[in-house]
Coordinates of C-alpha atoms and ligand atoms in Angstrom, one line a residue:
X1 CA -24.3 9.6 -21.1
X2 CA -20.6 10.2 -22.0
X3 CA -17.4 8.3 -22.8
X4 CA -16.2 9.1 -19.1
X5 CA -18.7 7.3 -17.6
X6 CA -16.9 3.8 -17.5
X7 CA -14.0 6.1 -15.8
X8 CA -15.9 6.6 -13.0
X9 CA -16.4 3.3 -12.0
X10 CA -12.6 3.5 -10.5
X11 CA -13.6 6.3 -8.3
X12 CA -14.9 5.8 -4.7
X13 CA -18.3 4.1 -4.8
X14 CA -19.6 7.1 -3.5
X15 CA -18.8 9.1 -6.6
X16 CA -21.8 10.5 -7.8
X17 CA -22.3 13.5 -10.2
X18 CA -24.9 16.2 -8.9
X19 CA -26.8 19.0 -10.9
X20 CA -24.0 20.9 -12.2
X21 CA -21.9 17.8 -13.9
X22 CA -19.5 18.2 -10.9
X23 CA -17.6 14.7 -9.6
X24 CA -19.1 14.9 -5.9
X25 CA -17.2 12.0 -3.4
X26 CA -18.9 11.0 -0.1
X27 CA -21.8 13.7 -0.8
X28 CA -19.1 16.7 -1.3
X29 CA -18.4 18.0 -4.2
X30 CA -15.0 18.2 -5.7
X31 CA -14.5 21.6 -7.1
X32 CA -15.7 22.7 -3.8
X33 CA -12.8 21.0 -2.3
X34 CA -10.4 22.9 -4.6
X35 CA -11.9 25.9 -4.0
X36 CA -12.1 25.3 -0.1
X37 CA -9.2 23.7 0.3
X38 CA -6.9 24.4 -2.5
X39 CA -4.7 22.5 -5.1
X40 CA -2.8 20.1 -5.4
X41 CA -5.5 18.1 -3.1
X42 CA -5.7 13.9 -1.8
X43 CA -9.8 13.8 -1.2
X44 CA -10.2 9.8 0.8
X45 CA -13.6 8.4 0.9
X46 CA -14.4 7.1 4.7
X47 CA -16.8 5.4 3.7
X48 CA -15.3 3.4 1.1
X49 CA -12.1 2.9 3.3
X50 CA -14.2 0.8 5.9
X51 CA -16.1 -0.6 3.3
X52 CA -12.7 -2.4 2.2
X53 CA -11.2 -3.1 5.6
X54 CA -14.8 -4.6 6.0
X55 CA -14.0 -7.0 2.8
X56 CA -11.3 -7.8 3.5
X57 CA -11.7 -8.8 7.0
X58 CA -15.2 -10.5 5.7
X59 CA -14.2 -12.3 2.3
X60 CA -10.8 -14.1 4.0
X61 CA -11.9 -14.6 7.7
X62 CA -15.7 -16.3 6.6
X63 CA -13.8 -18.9 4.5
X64 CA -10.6 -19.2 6.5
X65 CA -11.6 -18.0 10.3
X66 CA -8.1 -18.0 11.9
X67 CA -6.9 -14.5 9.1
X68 CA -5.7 -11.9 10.6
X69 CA -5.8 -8.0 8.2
X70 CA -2.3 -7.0 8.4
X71 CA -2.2 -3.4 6.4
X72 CA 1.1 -2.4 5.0
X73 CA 1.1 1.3 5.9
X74 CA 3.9 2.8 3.9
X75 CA 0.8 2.7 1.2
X76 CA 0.3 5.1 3.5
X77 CA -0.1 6.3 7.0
X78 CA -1.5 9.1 9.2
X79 CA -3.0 9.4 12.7
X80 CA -6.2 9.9 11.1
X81 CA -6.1 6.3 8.9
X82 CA -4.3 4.4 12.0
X83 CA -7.4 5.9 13.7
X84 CA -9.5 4.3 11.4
X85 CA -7.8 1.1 10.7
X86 CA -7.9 0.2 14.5
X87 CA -11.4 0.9 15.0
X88 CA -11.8 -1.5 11.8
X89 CA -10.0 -4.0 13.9
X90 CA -7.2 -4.0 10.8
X91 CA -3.8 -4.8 11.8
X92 CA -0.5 -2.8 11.0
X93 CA 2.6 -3.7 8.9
X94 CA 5.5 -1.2 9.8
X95 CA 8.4 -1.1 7.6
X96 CA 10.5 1.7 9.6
X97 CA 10.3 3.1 13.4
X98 CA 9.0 6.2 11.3
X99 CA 5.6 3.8 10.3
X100 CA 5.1 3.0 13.5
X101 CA 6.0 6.0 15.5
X102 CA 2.8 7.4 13.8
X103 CA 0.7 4.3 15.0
X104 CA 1.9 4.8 18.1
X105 CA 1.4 8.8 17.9
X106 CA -2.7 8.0 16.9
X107 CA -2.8 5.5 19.7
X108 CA -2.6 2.2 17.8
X109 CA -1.9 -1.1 19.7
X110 CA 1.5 -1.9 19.2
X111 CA 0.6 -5.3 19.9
X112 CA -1.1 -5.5 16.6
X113 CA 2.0 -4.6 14.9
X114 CA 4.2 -6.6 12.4
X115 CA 7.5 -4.8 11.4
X116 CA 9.3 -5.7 8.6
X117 CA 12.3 -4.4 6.9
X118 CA 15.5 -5.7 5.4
X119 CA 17.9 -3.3 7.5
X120 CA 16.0 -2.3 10.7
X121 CA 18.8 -0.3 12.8
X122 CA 19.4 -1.5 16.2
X123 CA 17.7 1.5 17.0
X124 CA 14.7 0.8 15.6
X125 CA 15.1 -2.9 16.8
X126 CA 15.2 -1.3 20.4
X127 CA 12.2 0.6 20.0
X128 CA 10.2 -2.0 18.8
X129 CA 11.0 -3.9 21.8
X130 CA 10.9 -0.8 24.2
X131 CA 7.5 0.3 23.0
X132 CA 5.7 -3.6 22.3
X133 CA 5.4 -4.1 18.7
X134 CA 4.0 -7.2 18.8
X135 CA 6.0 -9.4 15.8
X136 CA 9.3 -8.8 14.2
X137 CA 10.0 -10.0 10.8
X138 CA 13.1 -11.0 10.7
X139 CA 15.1 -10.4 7.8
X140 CA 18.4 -11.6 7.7
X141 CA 21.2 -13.7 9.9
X142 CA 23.1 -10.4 11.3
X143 CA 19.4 -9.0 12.2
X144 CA 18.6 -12.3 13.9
X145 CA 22.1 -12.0 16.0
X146 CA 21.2 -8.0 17.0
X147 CA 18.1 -8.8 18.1
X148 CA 18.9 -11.7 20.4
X149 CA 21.4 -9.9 22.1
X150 CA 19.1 -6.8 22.3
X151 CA 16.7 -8.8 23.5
X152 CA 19.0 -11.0 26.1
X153 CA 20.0 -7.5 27.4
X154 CA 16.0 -6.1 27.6
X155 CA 15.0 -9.4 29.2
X156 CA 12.4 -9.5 26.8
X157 CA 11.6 -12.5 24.7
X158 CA 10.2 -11.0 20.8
X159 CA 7.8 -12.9 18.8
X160 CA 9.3 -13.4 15.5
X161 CA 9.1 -14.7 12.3
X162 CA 11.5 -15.3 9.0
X163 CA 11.1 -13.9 5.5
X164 CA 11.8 -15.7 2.9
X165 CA 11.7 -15.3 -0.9
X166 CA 10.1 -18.2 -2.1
X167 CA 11.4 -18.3 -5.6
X168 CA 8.4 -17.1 -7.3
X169 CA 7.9 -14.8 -10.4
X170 CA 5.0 -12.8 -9.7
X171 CA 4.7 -11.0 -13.2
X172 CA 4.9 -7.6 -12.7
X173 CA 7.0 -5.0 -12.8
X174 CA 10.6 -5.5 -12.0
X175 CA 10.9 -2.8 -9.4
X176 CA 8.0 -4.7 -7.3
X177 CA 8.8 -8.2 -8.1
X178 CA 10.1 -9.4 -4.5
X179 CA 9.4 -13.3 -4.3
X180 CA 12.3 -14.2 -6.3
X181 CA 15.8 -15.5 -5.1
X182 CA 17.5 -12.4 -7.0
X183 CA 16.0 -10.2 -4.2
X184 CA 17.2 -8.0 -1.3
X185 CA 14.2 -9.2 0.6
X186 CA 15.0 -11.8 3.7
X187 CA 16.2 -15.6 3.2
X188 CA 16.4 -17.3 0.3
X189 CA 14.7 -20.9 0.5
X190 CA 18.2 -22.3 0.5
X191 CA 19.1 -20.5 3.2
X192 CA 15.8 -21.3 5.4
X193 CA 16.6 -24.1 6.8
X194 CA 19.5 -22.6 8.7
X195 CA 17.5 -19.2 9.4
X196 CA 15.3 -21.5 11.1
X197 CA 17.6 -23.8 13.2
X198 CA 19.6 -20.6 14.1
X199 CA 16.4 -18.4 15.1
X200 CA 15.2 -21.9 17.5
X201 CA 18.0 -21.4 18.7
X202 CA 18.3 -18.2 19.7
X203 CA 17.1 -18.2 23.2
X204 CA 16.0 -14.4 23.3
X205 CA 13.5 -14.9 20.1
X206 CA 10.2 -16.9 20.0
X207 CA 9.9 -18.2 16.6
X208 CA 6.5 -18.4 15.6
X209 CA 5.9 -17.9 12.2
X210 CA 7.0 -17.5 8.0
X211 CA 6.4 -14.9 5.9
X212 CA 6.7 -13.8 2.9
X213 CA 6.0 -11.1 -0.2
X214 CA 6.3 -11.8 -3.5
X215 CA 5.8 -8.6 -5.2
X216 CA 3.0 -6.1 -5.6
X217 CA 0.4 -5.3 -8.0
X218 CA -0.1 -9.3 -8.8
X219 CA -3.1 -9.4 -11.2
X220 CA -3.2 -13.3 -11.1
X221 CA -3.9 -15.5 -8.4
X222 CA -1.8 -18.2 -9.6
X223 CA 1.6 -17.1 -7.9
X224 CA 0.0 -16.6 -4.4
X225 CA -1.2 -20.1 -4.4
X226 CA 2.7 -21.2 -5.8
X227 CA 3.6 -19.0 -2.5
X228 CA 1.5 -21.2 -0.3
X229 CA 2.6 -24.6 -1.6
X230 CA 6.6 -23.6 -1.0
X231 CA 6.1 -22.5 2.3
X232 CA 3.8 -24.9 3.7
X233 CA 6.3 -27.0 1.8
X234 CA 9.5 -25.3 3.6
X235 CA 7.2 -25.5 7.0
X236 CA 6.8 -29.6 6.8
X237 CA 10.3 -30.0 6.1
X238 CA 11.2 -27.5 9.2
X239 CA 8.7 -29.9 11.2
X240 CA 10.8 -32.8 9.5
X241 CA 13.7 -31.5 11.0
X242 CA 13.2 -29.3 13.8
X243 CA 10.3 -30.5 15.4
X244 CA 9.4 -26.4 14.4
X245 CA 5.4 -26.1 14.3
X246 CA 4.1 -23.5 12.3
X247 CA 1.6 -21.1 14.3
X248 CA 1.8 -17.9 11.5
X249 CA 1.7 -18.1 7.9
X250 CA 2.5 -14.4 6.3
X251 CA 1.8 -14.3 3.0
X252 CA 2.3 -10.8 2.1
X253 CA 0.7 -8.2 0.0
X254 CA 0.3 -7.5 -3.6
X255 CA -3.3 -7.6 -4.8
X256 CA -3.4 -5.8 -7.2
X257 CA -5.8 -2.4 -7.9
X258 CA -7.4 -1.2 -11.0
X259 CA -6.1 2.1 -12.2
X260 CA -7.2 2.2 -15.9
X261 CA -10.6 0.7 -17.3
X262 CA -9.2 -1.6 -19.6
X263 CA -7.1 -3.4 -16.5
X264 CA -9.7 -4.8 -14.0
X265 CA -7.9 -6.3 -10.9
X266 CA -9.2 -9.4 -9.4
X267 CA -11.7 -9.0 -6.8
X268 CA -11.1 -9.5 -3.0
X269 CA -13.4 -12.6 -3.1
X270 CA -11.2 -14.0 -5.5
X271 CA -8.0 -13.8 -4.3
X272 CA -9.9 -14.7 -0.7
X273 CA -10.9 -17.9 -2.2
X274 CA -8.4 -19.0 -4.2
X275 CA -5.2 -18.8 -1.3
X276 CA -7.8 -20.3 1.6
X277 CA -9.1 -23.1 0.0
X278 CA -5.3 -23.3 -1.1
X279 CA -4.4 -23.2 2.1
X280 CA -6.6 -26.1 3.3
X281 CA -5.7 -28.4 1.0
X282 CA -1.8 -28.0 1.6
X283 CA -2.6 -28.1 5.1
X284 CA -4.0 -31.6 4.9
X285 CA -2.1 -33.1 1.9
X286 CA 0.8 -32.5 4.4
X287 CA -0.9 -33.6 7.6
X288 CA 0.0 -29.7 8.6
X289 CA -2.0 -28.4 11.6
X290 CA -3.6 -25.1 9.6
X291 CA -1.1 -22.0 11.0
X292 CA -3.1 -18.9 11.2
X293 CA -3.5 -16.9 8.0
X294 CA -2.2 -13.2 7.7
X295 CA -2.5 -10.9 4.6
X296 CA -1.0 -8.0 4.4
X297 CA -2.9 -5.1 1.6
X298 CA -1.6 -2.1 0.9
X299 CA -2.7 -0.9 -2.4
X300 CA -5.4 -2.6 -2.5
X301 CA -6.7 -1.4 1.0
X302 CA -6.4 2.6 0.2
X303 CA -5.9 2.9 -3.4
X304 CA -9.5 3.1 -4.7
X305 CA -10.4 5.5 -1.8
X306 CA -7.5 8.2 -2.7
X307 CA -8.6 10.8 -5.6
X308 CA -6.4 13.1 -6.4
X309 CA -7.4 17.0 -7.4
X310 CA -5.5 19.4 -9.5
X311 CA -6.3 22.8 -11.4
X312 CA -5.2 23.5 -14.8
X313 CA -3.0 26.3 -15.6
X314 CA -1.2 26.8 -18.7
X315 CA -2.2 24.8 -21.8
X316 CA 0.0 24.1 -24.3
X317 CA -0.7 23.2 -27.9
X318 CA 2.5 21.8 -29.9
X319 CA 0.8 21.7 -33.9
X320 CA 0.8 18.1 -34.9
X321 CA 2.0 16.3 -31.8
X322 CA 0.2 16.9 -28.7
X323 CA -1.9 19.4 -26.2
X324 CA -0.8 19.4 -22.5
X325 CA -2.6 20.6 -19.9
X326 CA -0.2 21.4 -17.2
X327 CA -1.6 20.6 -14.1
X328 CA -0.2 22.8 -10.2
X329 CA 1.0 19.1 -9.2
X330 CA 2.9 15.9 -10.8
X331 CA 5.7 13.9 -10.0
X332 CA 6.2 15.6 -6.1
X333 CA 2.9 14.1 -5.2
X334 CA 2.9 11.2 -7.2
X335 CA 6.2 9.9 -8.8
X336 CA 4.5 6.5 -10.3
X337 CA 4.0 7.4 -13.8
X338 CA 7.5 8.4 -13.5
X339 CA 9.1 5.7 -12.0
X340 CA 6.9 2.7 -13.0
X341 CA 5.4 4.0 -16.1
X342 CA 2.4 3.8 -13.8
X343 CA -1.2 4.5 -16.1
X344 CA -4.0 6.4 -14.7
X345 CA -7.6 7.6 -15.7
X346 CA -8.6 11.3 -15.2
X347 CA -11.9 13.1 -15.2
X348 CA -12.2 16.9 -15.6
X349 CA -14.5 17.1 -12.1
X350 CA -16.3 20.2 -13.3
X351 CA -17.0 19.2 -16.8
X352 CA -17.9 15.0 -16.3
X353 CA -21.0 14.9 -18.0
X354 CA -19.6 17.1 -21.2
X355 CA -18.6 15.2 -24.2
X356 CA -14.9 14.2 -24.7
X357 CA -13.7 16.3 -27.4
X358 CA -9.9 16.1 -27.9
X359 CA -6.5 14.3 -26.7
X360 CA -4.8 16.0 -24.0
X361 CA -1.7 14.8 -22.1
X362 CA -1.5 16.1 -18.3
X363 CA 1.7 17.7 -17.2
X364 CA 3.1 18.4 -13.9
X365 CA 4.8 21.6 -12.9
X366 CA 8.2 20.1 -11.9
X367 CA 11.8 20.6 -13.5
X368 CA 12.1 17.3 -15.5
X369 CA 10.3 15.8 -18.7
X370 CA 9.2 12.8 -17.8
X371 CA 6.9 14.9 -14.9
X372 CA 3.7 13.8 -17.1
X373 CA 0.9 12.0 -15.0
X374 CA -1.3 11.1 -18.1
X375 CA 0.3 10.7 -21.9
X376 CA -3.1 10.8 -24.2
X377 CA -6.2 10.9 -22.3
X378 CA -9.5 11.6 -23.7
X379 CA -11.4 14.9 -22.3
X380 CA -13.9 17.7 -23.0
X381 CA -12.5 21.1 -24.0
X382 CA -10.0 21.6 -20.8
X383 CA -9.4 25.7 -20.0
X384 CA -7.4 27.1 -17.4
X385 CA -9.2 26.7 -14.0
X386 CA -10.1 23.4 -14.6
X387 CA -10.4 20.9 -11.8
X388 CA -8.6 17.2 -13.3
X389 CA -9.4 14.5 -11.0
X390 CA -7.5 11.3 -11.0
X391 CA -8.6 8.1 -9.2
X392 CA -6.8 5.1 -7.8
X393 CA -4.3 7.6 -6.0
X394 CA -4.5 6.1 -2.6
X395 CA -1.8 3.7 -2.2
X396 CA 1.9 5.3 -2.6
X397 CA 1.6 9.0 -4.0
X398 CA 1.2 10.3 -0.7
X399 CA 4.1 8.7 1.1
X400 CA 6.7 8.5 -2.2
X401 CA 5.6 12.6 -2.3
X402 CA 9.3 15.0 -2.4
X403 CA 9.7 18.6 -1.9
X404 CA 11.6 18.8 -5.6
X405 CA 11.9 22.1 -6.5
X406 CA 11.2 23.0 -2.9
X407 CA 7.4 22.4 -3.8
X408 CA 4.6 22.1 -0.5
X409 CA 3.6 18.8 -0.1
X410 CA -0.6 18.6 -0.7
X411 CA -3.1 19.1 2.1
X412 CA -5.4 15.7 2.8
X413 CA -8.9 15.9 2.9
X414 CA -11.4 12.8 3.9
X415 CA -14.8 13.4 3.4
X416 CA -17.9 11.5 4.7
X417 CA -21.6 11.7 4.5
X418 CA -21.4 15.5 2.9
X419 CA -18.9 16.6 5.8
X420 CA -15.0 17.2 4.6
X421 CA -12.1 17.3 7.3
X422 CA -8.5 17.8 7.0
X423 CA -6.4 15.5 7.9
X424 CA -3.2 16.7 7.0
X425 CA -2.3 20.4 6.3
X426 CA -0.9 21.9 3.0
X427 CA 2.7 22.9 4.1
X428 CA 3.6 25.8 4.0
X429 CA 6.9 27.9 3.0
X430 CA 8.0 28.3 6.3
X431 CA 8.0 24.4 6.6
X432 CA 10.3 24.3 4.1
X433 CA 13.3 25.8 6.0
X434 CA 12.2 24.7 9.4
X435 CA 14.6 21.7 9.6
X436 CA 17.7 24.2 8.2
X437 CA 20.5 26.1 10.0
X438 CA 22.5 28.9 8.4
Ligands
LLP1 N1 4.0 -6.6 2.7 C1 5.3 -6.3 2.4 C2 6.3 -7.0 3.1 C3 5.6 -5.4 1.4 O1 6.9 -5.1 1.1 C4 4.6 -4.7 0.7 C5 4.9 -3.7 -0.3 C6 3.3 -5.0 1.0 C7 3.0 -6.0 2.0 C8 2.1 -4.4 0.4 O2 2.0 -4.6 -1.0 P1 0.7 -4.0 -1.8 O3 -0.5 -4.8 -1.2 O4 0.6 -2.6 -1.5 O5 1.0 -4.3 -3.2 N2 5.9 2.0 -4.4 C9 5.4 0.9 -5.2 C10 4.9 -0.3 -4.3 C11 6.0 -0.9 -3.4 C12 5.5 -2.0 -2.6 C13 6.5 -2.4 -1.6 N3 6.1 -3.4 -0.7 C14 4.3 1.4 -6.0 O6 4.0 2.6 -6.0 O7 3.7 0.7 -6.8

């Protein structure tokens, strides 16, 4: 019908367009959303949500049984998605006490808790014991001391297991590139061997596992398999030496989402295969008993159910170079484009099925140049009043969102079979100077 149409094809699979050549997402239409809810707006798609905890869950466990769905939340968390994740039998990864304070607030098992971080504070060590978060990824030697002596003193004995960067390039961006020894991220291979004999030896830590992360947005399946080889690898040698036995492989997150049509990301099934039948191999080229499999999505969990709504206000033409079409949010509720040069597709939701008639480049309202979300973008005429819609928003705008220039962070909607609830209020300006004292 249009040049859009391949556009939507990165929206929920519930998108649909009804009579009026509005976007509509699990049966509710979008403009409707603005109008009832206002702008800046996150719309998730239930639906599609447990469609991918349900693929995930399906494509790794029916080829490799013993997987366990471990979903990095700081892609982002609220009681309403813990809610949902538990009830989809999906597992958390908590990165702070903040990440799983909110688990805990929505009634999540804490047992089905992994929490990671590379400079958890004692205090957050003490309430992951205190409240019984189930594993604790241990980072580095001083955390492996703390926690030992927290735990001698709690009479508690923690389920651990050891990050380590594995040496691998994952080819993407530098900022999210994580595997390799250059990396602030837990134990360098060359250190593992002693992070393993001093962890065995810790009497106040159970040591049952390795993890690791190698980066995120990994288009290719190639380094995840290089992954599995060092650390199976790593684990015979630790059997070698330590008579350690492997019960948890970690292998992280990083599959990778598709935010522009020209970029298709590999799909779940084929990251699924590739690393389990990996998996078995290794296991019995090295005579390994097969450790139980975790993976650990973020992006890839939420991303394609988070669209993001804004209205257009001022639009300005600069002869010769470009049009923007300033848009009532930008780099407060997402920062990517900003800070990874992060691409993105946009509809105009109440104008889909028109034809795309000029180049315009979407602006954010904030104090800073590089607050653009799109550069370049194809669309019909776009006036004032506009609603732009921009998928593959799920995963880190939310939780990366600021206050700059004292803005209200956006309101959350998820919508489902025609029905829209809030899940997280607009704030408001009296939120913005509740934490202050004169
Ligand atoms: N596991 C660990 C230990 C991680 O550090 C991460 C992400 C994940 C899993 C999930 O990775 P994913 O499947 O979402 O790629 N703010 C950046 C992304 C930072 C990712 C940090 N760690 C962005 O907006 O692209």
């Amino acid at each position: 019908m249009t040049k859009q149409i391949p556009r939507l094809a990165l929206f929920p699979a519930t998108t649909e367009l009804n009579q009026k050549g509005h976007l509509t997402i699990g049966g509710f239409d979008t403009v409707a959303l603005a109008t009832e809810f206002g702008t800046p707006l996150y719309v998730f798609d239930e639906t599609g949500l447990r469609n991918k905890c349900r693929e995930f869950k399906q494509e790794f466990g029916k080829r490799y049984a013993r997987t366990t769905v471990v979903y990095a939340s700081k892609a982002f968390l609220n009681k309403a998605i813990a809610g949902i994740l538990k009830e989809e039998g999906i597992w958390l990864d908590a990165v702070s006490a903040g990440e799983f304070s909110i688990a805990r607030a929505a009634g999540f098992p804490m047992q089905q808790v992994y929490f990671h971080g590379n400079n958890k504070s004692a205090e957050e060590l003490y309430l992951a014991i205190e409240w019984g978060i189930g594993h604790i990824v241990v980072d580095n030697f001083q955390e492996m001391a703390v926690l030992n002596e927290l735990a001698g003193k709690l009479r508690v004995r923690p389920s651990i297991l050891l990050r380590l960067t594995p040496n691998i390039d994952a080819h993407t961006h530098r900022f999210l590139s994580t595997g390799v020894t250059d990396s602030k991220f837990g134990f360098p291979l060359s250190y593992g061997g002693e992070a393993v004999s001093k962890a065995l030896a810790s009497p106040n830590v159970n040591l049952v596992g390795l993890h690791c992360h190698i980066g995120s947005s990994i288009f290719e399946v190639q380094p995840f398999l290089d992954a599995v080889d060092n650390m199976l690898k790593f684990a015979v040698e630790m059997k070698q030496k330590y008579s350690f036995e492997l019960q948890q492989l970690d292998i992280g997150g990083g599959f990778a989402l598709q935010y522009v049509v020209d970029n298709p990301a590999p799909p779940v099934a084929a990251y699924a295969e590739a690393i389990t039948s990996r998996m078995a191999a290794k296991c019995k080229e090295l005579k390994l008993n097969p450790p139980e499999l975790l993976i650990e999505p973020g992006r890839s969990m939420v991303g394609q159910s988070g669209v993001a709504l804004y209205t257009v206000g001022a639009i300005k033409e600069v002869p010769g170079v470009r049009t923007f079409a300033c848009v009532d949010g930008g780099m407060g509720d997402n920062i990517r484009p900003a800070i990874y040069d992060a691409k993105y597709e946009a509809v105009a939701a109440n104008k889909v099925s028109e034809n795309d008639t000029q180049k315009v480049t979407i602006a954010g309202k904030y104090c800073e140049s590089g607050d653009i979300l799109i550069r370049d973008i194809d669309l019909p005429e776009i006036t004032a009043g506009d609603i732009i819609a921009i998928p593959s928003c799920g995963a880190y705008c939310i939780p990366m969102a600021s206050n700059y220039n004292a803005s209200l962070k956006p309101a959350i909607v998820m919508v489902k079979d025609g029905q829209a609830r809030l899940i997280r209020r607009r704030e408001t300006y009296k939120d913005l100077v509740s934490t202050d004292f004169v």
